[in-house]
mmCIF file of C-alpha atoms in Angstrom:
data_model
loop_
_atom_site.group_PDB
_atom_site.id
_atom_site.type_symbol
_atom_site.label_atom_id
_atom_site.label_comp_id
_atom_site.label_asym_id
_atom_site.label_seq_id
_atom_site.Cartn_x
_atom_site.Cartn_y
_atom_site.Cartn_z
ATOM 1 C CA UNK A 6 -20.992 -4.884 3.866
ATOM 2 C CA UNK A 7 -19.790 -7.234 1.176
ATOM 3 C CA UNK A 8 -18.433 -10.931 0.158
ATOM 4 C CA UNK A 9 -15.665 -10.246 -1.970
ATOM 5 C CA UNK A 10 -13.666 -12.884 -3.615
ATOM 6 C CA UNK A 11 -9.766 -12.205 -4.789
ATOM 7 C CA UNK A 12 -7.757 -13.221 -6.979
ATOM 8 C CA UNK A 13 -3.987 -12.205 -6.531
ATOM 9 C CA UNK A 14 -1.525 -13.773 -9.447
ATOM 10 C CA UNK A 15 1.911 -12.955 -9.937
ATOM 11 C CA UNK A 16 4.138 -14.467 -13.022
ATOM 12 C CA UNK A 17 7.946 -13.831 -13.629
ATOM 13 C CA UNK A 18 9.643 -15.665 -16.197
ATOM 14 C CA UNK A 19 13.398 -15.671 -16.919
ATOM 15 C CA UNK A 20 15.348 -16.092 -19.985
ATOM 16 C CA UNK A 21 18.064 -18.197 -18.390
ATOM 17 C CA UNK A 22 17.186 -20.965 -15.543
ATOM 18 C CA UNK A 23 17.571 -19.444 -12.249
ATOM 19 C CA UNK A 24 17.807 -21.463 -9.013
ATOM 20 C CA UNK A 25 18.604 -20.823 -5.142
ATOM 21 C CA UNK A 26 15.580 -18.566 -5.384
ATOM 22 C CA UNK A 27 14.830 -16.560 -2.253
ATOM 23 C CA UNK A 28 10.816 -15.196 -2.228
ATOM 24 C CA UNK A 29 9.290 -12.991 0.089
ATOM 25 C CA UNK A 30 5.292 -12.463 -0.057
ATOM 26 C CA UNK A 31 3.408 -9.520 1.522
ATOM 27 C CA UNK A 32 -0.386 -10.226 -0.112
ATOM 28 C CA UNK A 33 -2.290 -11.922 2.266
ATOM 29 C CA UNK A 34 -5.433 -10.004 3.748
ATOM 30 C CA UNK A 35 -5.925 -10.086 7.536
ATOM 31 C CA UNK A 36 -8.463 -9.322 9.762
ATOM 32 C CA UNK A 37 -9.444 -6.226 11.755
ATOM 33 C CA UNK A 38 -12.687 -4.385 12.495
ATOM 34 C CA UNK A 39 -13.269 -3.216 9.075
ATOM 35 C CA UNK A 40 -12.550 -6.814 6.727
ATOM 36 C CA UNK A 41 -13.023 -10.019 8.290
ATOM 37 C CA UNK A 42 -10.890 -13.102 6.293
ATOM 38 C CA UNK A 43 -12.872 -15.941 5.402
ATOM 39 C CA UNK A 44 -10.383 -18.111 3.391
ATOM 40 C CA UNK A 45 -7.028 -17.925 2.023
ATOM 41 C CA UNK A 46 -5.511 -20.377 -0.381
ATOM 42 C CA UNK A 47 -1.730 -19.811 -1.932
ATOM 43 C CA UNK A 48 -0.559 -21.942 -4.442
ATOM 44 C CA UNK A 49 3.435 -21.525 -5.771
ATOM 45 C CA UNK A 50 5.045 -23.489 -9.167
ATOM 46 C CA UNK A 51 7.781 -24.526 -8.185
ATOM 47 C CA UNK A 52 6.307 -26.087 -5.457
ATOM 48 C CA UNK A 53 8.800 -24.653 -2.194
ATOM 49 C CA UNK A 54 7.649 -24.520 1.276
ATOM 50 C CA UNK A 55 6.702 -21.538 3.055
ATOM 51 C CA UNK A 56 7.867 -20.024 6.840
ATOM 52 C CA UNK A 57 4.614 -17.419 7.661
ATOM 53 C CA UNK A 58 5.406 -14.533 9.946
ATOM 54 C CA UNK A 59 4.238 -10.844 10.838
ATOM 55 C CA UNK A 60 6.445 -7.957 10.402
ATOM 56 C CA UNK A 61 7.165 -5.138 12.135
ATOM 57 C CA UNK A 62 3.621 -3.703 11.128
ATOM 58 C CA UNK A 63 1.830 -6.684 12.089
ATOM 59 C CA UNK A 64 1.379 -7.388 8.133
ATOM 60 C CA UNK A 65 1.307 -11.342 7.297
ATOM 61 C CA UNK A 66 4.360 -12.367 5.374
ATOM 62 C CA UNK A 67 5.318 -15.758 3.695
ATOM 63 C CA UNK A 68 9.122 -15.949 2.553
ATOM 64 C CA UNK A 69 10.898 -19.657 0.881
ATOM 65 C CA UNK A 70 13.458 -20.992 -0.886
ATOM 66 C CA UNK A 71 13.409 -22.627 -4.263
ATOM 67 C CA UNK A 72 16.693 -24.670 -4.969
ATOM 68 C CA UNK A 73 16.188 -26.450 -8.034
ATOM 69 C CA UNK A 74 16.898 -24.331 -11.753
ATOM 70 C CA UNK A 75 13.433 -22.959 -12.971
ATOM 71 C CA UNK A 76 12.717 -20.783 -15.593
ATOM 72 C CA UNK A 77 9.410 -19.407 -14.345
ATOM 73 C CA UNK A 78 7.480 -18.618 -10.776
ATOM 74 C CA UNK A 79 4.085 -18.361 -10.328
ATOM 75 C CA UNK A 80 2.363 -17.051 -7.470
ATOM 76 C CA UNK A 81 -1.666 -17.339 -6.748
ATOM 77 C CA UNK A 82 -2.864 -16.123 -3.668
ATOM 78 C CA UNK A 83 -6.935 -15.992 -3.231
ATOM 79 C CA UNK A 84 -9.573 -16.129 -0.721
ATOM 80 C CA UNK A 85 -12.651 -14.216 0.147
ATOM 81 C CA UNK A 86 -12.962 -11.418 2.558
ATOM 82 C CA UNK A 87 -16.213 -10.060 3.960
ATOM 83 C CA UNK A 88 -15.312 -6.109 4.133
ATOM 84 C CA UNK A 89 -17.195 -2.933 4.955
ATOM 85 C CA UNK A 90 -17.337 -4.103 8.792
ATOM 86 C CA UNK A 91 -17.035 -0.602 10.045
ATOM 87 C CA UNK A 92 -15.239 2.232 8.593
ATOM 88 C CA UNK A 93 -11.719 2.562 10.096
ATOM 89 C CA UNK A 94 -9.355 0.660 11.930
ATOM 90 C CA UNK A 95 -9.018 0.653 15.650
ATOM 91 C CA UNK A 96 -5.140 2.026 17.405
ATOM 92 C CA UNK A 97 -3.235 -1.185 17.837
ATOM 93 C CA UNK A 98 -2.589 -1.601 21.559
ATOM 94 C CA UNK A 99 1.140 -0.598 21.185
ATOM 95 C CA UNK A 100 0.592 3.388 21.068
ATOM 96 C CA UNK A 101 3.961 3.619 19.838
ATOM 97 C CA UNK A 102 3.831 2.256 16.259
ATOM 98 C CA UNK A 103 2.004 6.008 15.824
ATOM 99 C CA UNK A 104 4.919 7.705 15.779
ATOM 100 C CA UNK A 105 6.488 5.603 12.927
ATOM 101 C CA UNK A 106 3.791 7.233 10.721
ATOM 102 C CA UNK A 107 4.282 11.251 11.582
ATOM 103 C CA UNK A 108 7.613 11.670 10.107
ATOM 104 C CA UNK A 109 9.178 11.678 6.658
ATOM 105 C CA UNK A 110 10.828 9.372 4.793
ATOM 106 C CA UNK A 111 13.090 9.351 1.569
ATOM 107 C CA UNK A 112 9.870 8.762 -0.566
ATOM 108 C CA UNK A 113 7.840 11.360 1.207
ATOM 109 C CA UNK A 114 10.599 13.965 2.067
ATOM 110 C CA UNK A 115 8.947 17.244 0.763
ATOM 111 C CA UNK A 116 11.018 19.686 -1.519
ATOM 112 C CA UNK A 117 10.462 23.041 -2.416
ATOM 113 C CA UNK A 118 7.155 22.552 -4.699
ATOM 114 C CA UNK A 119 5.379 20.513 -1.865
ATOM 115 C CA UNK A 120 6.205 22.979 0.892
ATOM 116 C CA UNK A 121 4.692 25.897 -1.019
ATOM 117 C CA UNK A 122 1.999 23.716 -2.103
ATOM 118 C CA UNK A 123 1.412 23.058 2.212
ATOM 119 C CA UNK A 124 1.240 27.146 2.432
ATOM 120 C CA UNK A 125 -1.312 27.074 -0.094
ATOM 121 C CA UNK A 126 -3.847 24.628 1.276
ATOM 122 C CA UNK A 127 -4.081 26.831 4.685
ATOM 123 C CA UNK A 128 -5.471 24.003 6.795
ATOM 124 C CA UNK A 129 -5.372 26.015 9.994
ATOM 125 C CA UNK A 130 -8.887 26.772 8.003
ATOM 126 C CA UNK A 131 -10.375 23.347 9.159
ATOM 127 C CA UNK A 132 -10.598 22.399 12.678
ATOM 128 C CA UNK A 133 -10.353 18.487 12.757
ATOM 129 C CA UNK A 134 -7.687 16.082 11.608
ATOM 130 C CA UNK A 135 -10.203 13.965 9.691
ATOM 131 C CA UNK A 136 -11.461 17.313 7.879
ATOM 132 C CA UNK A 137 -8.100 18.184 6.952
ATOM 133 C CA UNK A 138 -7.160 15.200 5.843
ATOM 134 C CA UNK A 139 -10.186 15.117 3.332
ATOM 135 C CA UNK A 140 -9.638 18.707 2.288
ATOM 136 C CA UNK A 141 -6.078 16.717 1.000
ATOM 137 C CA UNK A 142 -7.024 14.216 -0.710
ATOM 138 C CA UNK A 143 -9.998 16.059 -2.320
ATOM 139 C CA UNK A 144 -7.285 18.949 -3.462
ATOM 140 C CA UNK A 145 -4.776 15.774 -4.913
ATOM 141 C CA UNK A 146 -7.672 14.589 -6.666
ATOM 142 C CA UNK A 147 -8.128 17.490 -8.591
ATOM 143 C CA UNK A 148 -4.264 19.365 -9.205
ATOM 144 C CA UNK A 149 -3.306 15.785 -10.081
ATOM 145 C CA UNK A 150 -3.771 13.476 -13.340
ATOM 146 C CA UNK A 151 -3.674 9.883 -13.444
ATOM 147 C CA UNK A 152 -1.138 8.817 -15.924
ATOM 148 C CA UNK A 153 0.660 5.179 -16.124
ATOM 149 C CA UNK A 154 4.127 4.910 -17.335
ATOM 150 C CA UNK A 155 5.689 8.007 -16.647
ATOM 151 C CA UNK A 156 6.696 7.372 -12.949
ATOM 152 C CA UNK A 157 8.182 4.416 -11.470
ATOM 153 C CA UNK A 158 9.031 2.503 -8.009
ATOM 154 C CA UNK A 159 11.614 4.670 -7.497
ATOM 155 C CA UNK A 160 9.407 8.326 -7.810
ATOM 156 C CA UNK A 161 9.511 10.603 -5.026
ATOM 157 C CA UNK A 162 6.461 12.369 -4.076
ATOM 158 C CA UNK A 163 8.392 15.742 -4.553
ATOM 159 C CA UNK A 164 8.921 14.675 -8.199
ATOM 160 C CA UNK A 165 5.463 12.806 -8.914
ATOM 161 C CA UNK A 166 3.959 16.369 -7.849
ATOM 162 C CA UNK A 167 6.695 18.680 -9.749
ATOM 163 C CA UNK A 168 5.255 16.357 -12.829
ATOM 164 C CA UNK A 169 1.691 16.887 -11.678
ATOM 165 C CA UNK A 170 0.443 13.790 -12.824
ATOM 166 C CA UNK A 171 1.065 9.533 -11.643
ATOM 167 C CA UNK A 172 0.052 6.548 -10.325
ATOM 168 C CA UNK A 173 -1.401 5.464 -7.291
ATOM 169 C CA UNK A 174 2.008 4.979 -5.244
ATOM 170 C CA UNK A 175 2.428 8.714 -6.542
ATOM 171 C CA UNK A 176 -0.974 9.829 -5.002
ATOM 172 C CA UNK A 177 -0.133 7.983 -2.119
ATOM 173 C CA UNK A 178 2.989 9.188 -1.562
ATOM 174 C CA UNK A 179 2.302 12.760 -1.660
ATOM 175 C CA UNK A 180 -0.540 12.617 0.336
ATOM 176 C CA UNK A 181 1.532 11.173 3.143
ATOM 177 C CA UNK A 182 3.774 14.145 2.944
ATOM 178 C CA UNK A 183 1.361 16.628 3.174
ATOM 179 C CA UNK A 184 -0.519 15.000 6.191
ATOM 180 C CA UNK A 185 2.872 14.550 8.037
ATOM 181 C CA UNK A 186 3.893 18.085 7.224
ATOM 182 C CA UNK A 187 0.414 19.021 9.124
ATOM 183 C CA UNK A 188 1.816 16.740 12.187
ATOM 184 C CA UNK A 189 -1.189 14.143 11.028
ATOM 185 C CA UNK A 190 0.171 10.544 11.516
ATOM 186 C CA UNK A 191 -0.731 8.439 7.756
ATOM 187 C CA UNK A 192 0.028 5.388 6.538
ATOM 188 C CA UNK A 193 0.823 4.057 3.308
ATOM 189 C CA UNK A 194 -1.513 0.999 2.760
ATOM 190 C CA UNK A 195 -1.578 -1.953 -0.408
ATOM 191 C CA UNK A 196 -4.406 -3.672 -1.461
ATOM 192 C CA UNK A 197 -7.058 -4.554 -3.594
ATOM 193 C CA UNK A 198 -9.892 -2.006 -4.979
ATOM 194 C CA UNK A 199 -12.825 -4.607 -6.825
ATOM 195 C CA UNK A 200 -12.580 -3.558 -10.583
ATOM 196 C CA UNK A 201 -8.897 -2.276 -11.051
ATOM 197 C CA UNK A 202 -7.071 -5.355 -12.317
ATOM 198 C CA UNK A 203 -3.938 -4.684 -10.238
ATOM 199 C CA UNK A 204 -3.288 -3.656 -6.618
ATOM 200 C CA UNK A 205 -3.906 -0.658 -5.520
ATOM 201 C CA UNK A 206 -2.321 1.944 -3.049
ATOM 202 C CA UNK A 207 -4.112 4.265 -0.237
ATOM 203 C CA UNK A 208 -3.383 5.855 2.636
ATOM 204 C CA UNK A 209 -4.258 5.437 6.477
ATOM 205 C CA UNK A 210 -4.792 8.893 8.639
ATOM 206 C CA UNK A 211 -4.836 8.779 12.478
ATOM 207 C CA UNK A 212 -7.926 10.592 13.668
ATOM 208 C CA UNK A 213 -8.687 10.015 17.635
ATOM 209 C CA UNK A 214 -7.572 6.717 17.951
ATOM 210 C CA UNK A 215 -8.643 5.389 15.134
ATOM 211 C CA UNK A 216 -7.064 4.832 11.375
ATOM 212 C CA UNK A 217 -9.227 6.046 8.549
ATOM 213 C CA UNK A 218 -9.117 4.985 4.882
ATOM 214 C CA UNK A 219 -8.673 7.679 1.880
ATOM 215 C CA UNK A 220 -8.103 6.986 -1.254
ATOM 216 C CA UNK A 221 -6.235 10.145 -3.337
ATOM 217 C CA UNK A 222 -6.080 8.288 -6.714
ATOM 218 C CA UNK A 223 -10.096 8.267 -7.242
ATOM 219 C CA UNK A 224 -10.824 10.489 -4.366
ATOM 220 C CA UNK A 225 -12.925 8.374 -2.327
ATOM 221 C CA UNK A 226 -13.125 7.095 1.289
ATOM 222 C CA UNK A 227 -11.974 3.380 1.760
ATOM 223 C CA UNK A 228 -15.315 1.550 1.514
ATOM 224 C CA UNK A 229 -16.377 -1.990 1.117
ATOM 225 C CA UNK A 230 -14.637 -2.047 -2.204
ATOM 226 C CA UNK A 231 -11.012 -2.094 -0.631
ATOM 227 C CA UNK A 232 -9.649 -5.437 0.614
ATOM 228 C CA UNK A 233 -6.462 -4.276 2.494
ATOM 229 C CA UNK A 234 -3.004 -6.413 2.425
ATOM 230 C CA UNK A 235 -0.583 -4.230 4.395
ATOM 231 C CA UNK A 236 0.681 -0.907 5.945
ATOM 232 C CA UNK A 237 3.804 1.002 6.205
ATOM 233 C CA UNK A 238 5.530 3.970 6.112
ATOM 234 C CA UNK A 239 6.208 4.100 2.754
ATOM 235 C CA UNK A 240 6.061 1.995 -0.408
ATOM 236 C CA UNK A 241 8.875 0.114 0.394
ATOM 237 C CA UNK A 242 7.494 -1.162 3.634
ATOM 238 C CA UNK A 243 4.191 -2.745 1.522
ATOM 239 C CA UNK A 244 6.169 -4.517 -0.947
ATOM 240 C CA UNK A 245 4.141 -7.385 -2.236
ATOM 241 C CA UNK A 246 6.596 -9.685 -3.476
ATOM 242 C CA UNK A 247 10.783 -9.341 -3.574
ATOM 243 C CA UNK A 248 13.339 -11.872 -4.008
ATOM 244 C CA UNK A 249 16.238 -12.757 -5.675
ATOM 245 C CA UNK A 250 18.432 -15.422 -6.952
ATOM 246 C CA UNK A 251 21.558 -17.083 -8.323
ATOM 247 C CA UNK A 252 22.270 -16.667 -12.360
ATOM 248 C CA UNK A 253 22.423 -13.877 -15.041
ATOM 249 C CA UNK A 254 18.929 -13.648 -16.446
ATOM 250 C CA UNK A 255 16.642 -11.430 -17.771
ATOM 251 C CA UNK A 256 13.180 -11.269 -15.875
ATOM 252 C CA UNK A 257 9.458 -10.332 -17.148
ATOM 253 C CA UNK A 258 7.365 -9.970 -14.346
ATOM 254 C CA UNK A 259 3.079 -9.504 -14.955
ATOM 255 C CA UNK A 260 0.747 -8.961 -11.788
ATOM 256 C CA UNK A 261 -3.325 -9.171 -11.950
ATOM 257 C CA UNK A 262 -5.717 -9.067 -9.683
ATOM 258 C CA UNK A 263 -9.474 -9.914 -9.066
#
């Protein structure tokens, strides 16, 4: 069990004022059985006040409306979380949300390369879902290599695998097919790993009523480390921060986190 202490900071700045800005946040821990939050401050230039809500997925969200012309936004979320409670998540109490996580979707559709890729892992070999889910991850870890800049948001896991090599959405993403090609319910999850810099993305597997954590990118279960913001189907259900606004400019947007 730790303390951690987080920093999340987001930055865009626009060549032209901008104004009638819409913002929608999705980095705010929670608690469950595995991270408990202690404190959560968010602080937002230009000032704008925020309506706080829960999504479909029962992740916190913040969304607002900036009026005035502004040529930069900054974002600051921190807080400290005490993590490493226990080591998964329990079912939430509507058994339903499950099936959200067992099919496809157009980030994790499988092609060709993926489906042969399934045939070759033969995980009729290992009994339980937890053991096949590790024999996954622990095969990703290895076939792929980690490699900034040569994916982006819009990379589907049949073409971050056909490439063989990444980020973590990439990882993610793949692993999500694979499990749900196996009829194993996973999750795409967003967070915080201490040390990276930037947030990170993992994935969620539904073993007998319970969510565990794996992480394909460094090939490691989700440990005391990970301070979790949200889950989803995909990346697009985890996005942590969207908006947009009135005026033809240019944006540069930097993200860092402690």
């Amino acid at each position: 069990m730790k303390v951690l202490h987080f920093t999340y900071q987001m930055t865009s700045r626009f060549d032209q004022p901008v104004s009638e800005h819409y913002i929608f946040l999705r980095c705010f821990p929670q608690s469950t059985v595995r991270q408990q939050v202690e404190n959560v401050q968010c602080a937002i230039d230009p000032q704008v006040i925020l309506s706080c809500d829960d999504d479909h997925f029962g992740n916190h969200t913040a969304s607002g409306r900036i009026l005035s012309a502004h040529s930069e936004l900054l974002v600051a979320v921190s807080g400290q979380v005490r993590t490493g409670l226990d080591i998964y998540e329990a079912l939430e109490p509507d058994r339903m949300k499950v099936s959200l996580f067992r099919y496809a979707t157009p980030f994790t559709r499988p092609g060709e390369a993926l489906s042969a890729y399934f045939q070759e892992l033969q995980l009729d070999a290992w009994l339980g879902t937890y053991e096949k889910a590790l024999h996954i991850m622990q095969r990703l870890a290895a076939r792929l290599h980690y490699e900034p800049g040569v994916t982006d948001i819009r990379t589907l896991a049949e073409d971050a695998f056909v490439q063989g090599n990444g980020v973590c959405q990439d990882y993610a993403h793949i692993m999500l097919a694979l499990c749900r090609m196996a009829k194993i319910p996973a999750r795409y999850v967003v967070g915080l790993l201490q040390g990276e810099g930037v947030t990170h993305a993992w994935v969620e597997v539904w073993c007998q009523s319970y969510w565990y954590g794996f992480d394909p990118t460094n090939n490691l279960l989700v440990n005391d480390d990970y301070i979790k913001f949200s889950h989803g189907r995909d990346y697009e259900d985890c996005l942590v921060n969207k908006g947009f606004f009135i005026g033809g400019s240019a944006q540069q947007q930097q993200i860092g986190a402690l």
